[in-house]
mmCIF file of C-alpha atoms in Angstrom:
data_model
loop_
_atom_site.group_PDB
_atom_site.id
_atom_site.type_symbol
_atom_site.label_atom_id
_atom_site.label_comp_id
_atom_site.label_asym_id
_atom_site.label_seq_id
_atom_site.Cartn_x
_atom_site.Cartn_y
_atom_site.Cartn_z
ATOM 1 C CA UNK A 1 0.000 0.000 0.000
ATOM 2 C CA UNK A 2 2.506 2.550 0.938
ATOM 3 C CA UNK A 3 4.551 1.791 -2.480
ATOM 4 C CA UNK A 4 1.469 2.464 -3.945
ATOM 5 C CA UNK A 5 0.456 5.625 -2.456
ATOM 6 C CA UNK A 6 4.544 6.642 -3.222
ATOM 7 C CA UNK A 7 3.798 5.811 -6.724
ATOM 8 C CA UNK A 8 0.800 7.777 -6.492
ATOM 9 C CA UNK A 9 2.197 10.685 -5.561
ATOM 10 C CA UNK A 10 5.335 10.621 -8.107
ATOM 11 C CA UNK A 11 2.526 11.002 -10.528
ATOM 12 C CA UNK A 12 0.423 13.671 -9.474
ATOM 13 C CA UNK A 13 3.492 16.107 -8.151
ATOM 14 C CA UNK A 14 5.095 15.081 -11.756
ATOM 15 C CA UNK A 15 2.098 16.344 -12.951
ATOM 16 C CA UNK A 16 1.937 19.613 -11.299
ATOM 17 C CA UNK A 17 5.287 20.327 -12.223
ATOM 18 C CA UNK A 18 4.518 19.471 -15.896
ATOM 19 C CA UNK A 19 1.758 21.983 -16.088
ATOM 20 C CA UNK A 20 2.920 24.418 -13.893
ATOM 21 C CA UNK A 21 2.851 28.216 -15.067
ATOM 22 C CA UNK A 22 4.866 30.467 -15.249
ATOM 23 C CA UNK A 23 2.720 32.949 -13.372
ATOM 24 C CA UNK A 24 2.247 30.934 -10.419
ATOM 25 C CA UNK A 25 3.307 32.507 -7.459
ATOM 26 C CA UNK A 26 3.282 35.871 -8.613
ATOM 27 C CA UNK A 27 1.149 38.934 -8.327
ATOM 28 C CA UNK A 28 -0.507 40.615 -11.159
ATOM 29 C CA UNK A 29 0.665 44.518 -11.181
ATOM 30 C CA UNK A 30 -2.298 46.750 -12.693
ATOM 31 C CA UNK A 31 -1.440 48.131 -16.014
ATOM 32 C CA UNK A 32 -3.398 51.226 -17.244
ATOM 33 C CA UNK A 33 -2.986 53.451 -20.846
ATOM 34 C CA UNK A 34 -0.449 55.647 -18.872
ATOM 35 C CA UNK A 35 1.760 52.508 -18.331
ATOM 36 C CA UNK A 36 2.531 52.232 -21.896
ATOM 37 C CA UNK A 37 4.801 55.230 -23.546
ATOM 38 C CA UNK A 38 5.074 54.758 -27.277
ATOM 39 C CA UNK A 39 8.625 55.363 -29.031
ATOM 40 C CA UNK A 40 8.168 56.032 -33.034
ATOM 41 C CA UNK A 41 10.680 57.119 -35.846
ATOM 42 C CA UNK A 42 10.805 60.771 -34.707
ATOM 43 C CA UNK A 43 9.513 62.213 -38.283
ATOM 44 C CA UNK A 44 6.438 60.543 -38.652
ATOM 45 C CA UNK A 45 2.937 60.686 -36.828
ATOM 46 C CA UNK A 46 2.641 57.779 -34.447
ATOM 47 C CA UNK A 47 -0.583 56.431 -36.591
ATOM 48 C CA UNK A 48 1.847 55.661 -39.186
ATOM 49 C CA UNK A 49 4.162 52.756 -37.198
ATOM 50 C CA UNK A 50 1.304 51.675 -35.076
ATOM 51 C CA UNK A 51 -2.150 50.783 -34.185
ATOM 52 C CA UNK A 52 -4.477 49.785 -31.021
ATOM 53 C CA UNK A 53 -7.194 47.933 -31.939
ATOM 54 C CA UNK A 54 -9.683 45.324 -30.713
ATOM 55 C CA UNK A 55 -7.128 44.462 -27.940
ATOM 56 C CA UNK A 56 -4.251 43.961 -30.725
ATOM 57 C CA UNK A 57 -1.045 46.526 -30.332
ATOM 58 C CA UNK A 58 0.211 46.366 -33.908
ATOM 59 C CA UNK A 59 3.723 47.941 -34.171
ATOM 60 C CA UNK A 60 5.744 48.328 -37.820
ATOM 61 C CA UNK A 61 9.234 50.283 -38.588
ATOM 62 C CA UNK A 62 11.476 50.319 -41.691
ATOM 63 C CA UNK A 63 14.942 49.767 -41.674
ATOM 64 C CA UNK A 64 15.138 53.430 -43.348
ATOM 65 C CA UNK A 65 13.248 55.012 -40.794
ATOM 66 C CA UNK A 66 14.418 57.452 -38.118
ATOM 67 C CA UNK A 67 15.702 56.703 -34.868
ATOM 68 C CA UNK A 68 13.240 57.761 -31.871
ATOM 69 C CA UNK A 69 14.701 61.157 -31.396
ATOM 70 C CA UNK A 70 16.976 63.534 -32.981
ATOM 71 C CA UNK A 71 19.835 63.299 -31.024
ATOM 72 C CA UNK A 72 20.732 59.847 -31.258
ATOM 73 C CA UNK A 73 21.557 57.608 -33.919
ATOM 74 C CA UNK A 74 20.197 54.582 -32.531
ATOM 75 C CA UNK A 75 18.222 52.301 -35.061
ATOM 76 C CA UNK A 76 14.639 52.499 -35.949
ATOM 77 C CA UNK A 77 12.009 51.441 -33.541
ATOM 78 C CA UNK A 78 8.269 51.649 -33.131
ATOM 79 C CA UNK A 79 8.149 50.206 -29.668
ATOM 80 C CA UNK A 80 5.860 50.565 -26.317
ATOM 81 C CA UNK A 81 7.711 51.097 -23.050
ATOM 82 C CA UNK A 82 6.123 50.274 -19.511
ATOM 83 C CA UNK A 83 6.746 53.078 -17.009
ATOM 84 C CA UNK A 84 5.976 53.029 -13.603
ATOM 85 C CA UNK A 85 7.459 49.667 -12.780
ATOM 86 C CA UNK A 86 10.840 50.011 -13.056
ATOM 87 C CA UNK A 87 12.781 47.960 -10.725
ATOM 88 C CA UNK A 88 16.609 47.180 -9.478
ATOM 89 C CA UNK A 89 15.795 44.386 -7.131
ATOM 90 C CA UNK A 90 13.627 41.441 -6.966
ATOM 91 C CA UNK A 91 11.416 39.544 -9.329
ATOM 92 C CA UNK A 92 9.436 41.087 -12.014
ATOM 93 C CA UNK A 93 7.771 39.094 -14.971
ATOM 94 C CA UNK A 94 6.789 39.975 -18.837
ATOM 95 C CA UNK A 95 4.214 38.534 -20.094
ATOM 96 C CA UNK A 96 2.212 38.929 -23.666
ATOM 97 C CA UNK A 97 1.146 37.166 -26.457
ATOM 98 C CA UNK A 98 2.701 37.803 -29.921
ATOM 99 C CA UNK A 99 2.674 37.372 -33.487
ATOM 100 C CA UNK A 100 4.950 38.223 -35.901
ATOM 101 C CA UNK A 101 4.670 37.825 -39.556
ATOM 102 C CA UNK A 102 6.737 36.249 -42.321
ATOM 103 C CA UNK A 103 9.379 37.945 -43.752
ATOM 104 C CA UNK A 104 10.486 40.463 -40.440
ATOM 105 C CA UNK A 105 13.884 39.619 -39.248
ATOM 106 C CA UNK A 106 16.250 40.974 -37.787
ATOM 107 C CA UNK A 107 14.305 42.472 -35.243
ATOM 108 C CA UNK A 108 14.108 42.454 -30.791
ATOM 109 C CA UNK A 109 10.548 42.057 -30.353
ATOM 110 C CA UNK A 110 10.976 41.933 -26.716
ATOM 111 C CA UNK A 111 13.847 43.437 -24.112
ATOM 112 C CA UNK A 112 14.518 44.272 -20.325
ATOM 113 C CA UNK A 113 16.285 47.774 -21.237
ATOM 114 C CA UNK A 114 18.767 48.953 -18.246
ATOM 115 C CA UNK A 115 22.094 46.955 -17.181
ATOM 116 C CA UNK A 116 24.926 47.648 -15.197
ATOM 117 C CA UNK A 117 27.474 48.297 -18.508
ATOM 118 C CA UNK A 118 25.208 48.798 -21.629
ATOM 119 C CA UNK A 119 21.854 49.244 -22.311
ATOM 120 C CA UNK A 120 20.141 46.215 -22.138
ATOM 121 C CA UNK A 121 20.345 43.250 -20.079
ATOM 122 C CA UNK A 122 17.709 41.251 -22.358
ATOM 123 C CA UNK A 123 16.744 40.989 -26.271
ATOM 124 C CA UNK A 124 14.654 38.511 -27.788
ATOM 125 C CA UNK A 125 14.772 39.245 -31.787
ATOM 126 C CA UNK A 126 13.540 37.210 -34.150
ATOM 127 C CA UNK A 127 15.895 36.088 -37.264
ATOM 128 C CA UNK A 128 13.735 34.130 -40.088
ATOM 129 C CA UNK A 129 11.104 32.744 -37.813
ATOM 130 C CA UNK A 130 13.291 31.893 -35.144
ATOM 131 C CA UNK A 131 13.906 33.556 -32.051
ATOM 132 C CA UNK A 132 17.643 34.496 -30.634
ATOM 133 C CA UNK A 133 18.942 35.953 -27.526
ATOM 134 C CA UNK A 134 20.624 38.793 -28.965
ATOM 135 C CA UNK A 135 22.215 37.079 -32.006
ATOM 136 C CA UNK A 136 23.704 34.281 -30.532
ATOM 137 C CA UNK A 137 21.376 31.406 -28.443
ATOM 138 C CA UNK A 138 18.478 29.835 -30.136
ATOM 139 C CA UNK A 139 15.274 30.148 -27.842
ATOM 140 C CA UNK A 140 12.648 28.991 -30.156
ATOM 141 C CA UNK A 141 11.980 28.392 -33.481
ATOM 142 C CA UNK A 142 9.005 28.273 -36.188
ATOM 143 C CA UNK A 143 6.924 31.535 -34.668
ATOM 144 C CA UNK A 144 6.106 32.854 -38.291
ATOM 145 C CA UNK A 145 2.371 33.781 -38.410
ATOM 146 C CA UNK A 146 0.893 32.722 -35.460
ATOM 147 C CA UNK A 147 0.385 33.608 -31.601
ATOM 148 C CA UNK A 148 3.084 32.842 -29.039
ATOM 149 C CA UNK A 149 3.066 33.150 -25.511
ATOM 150 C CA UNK A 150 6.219 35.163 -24.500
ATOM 151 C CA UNK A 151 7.139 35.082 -20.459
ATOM 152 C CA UNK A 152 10.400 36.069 -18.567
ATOM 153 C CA UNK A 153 11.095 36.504 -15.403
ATOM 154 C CA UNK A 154 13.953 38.324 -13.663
ATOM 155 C CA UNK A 155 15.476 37.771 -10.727
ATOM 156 C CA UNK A 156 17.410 40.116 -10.399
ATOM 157 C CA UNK A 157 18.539 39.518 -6.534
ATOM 158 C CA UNK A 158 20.174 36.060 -8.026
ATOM 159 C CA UNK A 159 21.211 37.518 -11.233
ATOM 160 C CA UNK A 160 19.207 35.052 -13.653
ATOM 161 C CA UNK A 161 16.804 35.520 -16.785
ATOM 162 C CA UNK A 162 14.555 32.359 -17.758
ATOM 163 C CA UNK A 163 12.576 32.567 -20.965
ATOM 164 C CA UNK A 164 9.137 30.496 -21.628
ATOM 165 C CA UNK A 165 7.817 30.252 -24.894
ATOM 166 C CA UNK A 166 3.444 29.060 -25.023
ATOM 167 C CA UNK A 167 4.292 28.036 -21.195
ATOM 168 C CA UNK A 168 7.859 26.250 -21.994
ATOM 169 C CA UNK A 169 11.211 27.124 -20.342
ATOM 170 C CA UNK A 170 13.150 27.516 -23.250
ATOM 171 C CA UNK A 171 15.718 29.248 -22.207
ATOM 172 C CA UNK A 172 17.727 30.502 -19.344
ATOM 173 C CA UNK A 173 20.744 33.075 -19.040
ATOM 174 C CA UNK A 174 22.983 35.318 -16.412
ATOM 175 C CA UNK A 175 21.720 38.687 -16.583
ATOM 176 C CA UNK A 176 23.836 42.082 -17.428
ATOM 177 C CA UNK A 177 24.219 43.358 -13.781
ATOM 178 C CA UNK A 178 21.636 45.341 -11.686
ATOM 179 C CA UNK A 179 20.585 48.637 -13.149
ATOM 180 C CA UNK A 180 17.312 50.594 -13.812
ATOM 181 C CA UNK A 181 14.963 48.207 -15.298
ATOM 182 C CA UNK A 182 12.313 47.939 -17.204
ATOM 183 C CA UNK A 183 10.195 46.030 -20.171
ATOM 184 C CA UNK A 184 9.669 47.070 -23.860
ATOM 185 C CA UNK A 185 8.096 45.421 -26.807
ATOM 186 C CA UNK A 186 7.566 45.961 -30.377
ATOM 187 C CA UNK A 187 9.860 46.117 -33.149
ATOM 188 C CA UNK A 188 13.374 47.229 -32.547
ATOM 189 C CA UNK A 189 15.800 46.813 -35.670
ATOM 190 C CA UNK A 190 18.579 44.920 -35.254
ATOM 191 C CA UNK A 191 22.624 46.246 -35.440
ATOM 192 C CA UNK A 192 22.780 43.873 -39.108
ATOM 193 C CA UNK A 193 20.587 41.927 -40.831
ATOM 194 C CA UNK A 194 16.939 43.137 -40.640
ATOM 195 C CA UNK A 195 14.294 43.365 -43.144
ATOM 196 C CA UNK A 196 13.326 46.316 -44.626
ATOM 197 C CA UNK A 197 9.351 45.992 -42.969
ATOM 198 C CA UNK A 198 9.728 44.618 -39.973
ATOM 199 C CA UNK A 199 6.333 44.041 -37.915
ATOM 200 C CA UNK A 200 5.199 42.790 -34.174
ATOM 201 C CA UNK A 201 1.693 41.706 -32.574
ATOM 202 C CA UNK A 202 1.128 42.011 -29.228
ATOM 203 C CA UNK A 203 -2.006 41.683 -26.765
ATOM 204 C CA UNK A 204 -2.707 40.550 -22.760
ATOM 205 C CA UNK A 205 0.832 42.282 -21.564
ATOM 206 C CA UNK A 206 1.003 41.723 -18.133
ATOM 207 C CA UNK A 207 3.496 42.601 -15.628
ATOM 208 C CA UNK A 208 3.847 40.539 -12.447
ATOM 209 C CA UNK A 209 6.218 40.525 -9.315
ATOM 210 C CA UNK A 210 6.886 38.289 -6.541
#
């Protein structure tokens, strides 16, 4: 009997860990219009690079386009940036669902801006359906036309990034050092190699903490 019940319970907590989320044991942070500051090719209206509609934050740049402002020289970017949760210590988490169509590459999609040396300590971009940290590790592949769930979580106490892709860890990494934090998405064009159209999806964003 008690071999049993053992056996038992190997299956049900190898369960729960199989379907755990990603979000458990974390508190939703409210997010309101005034958490999300839009960054656009300085020269153009915003309705140009980007839409809000039906739930859907659409967000498209060219790789000829301006940078954000005039006095930098940064690459293009139509991007949203959350304000008001910024953080330097312990354990924040992204989380939105996106969709990015064929033929953008080249592109961060998703980034933690904010490091101790540099400016980021995170960027997911997308190279021909795939997606890379930075342009080196592979974190998923085949996202081309279709919705993917995107979470990370920071902890930024123990220095650690872990990536989960539709509810998978896919990927985990050191971080860049402590700094002032905070999440971006959209479309970001890449140092080399992007597409002249590059386009992101993105709906649900939600920032937790723990």
């Amino acid at each position: 009997m008690n071999k049993c019940l053992l056996f038992l319970a190997l299956l049900v907590f190898g369960f729960l860990k199989c379907h755990a989320d990603p979000t458990d044991g974390f508190t939703q942070l409210p997010l309101k219009n005034t958490n999300f500051v839009l960054q656009k090719p300085y020269n153009v209206p915003l309705s140009d690079r980007y839409n809000f509609s039906n739930g859907i934050r659409s967000f498209w740049v060219y790789n000829h386009d301006k940078p954000f402002k005039t006095d930098t020289t940064t690459r293009p970017r139509t991007e949203v940036r959350i304000q008001g949760y910024d953080y330097s210590s312990g354990i924040r988490q992204f989380e939105g669902y996106a969709y990015v169509p064929t033929g953008t590459s080249g592109v961060t999609i998703v980034q933690i801006h904010g490091a101790a040396e540099g400016a980021t300590t995170l960027q997911l971009r997308i190279y021909g359906g795939d997606m890379r940290y930075y342009k080196f590790n592979t974190v998923a592949t085949g996202l081309y036309d279709r919705w993917f769930r995107v979470n990370i979580i920071h902890n930024v106490d123990e220095g650690k990034i872990t990536v989960f892709i539709d509810g998978e860890e896919k990927f985990k990494v050191k971080d860049q050092g402590p700094g002032d934090l905070y999440f971006k998405c959209g479309v970001y064009a890449a140092p080399h190699g992007s597409s002249n159209f590059m386009e992101s999806r993105w709906k649900n964003i939600k920032l937790f903490k723990k």
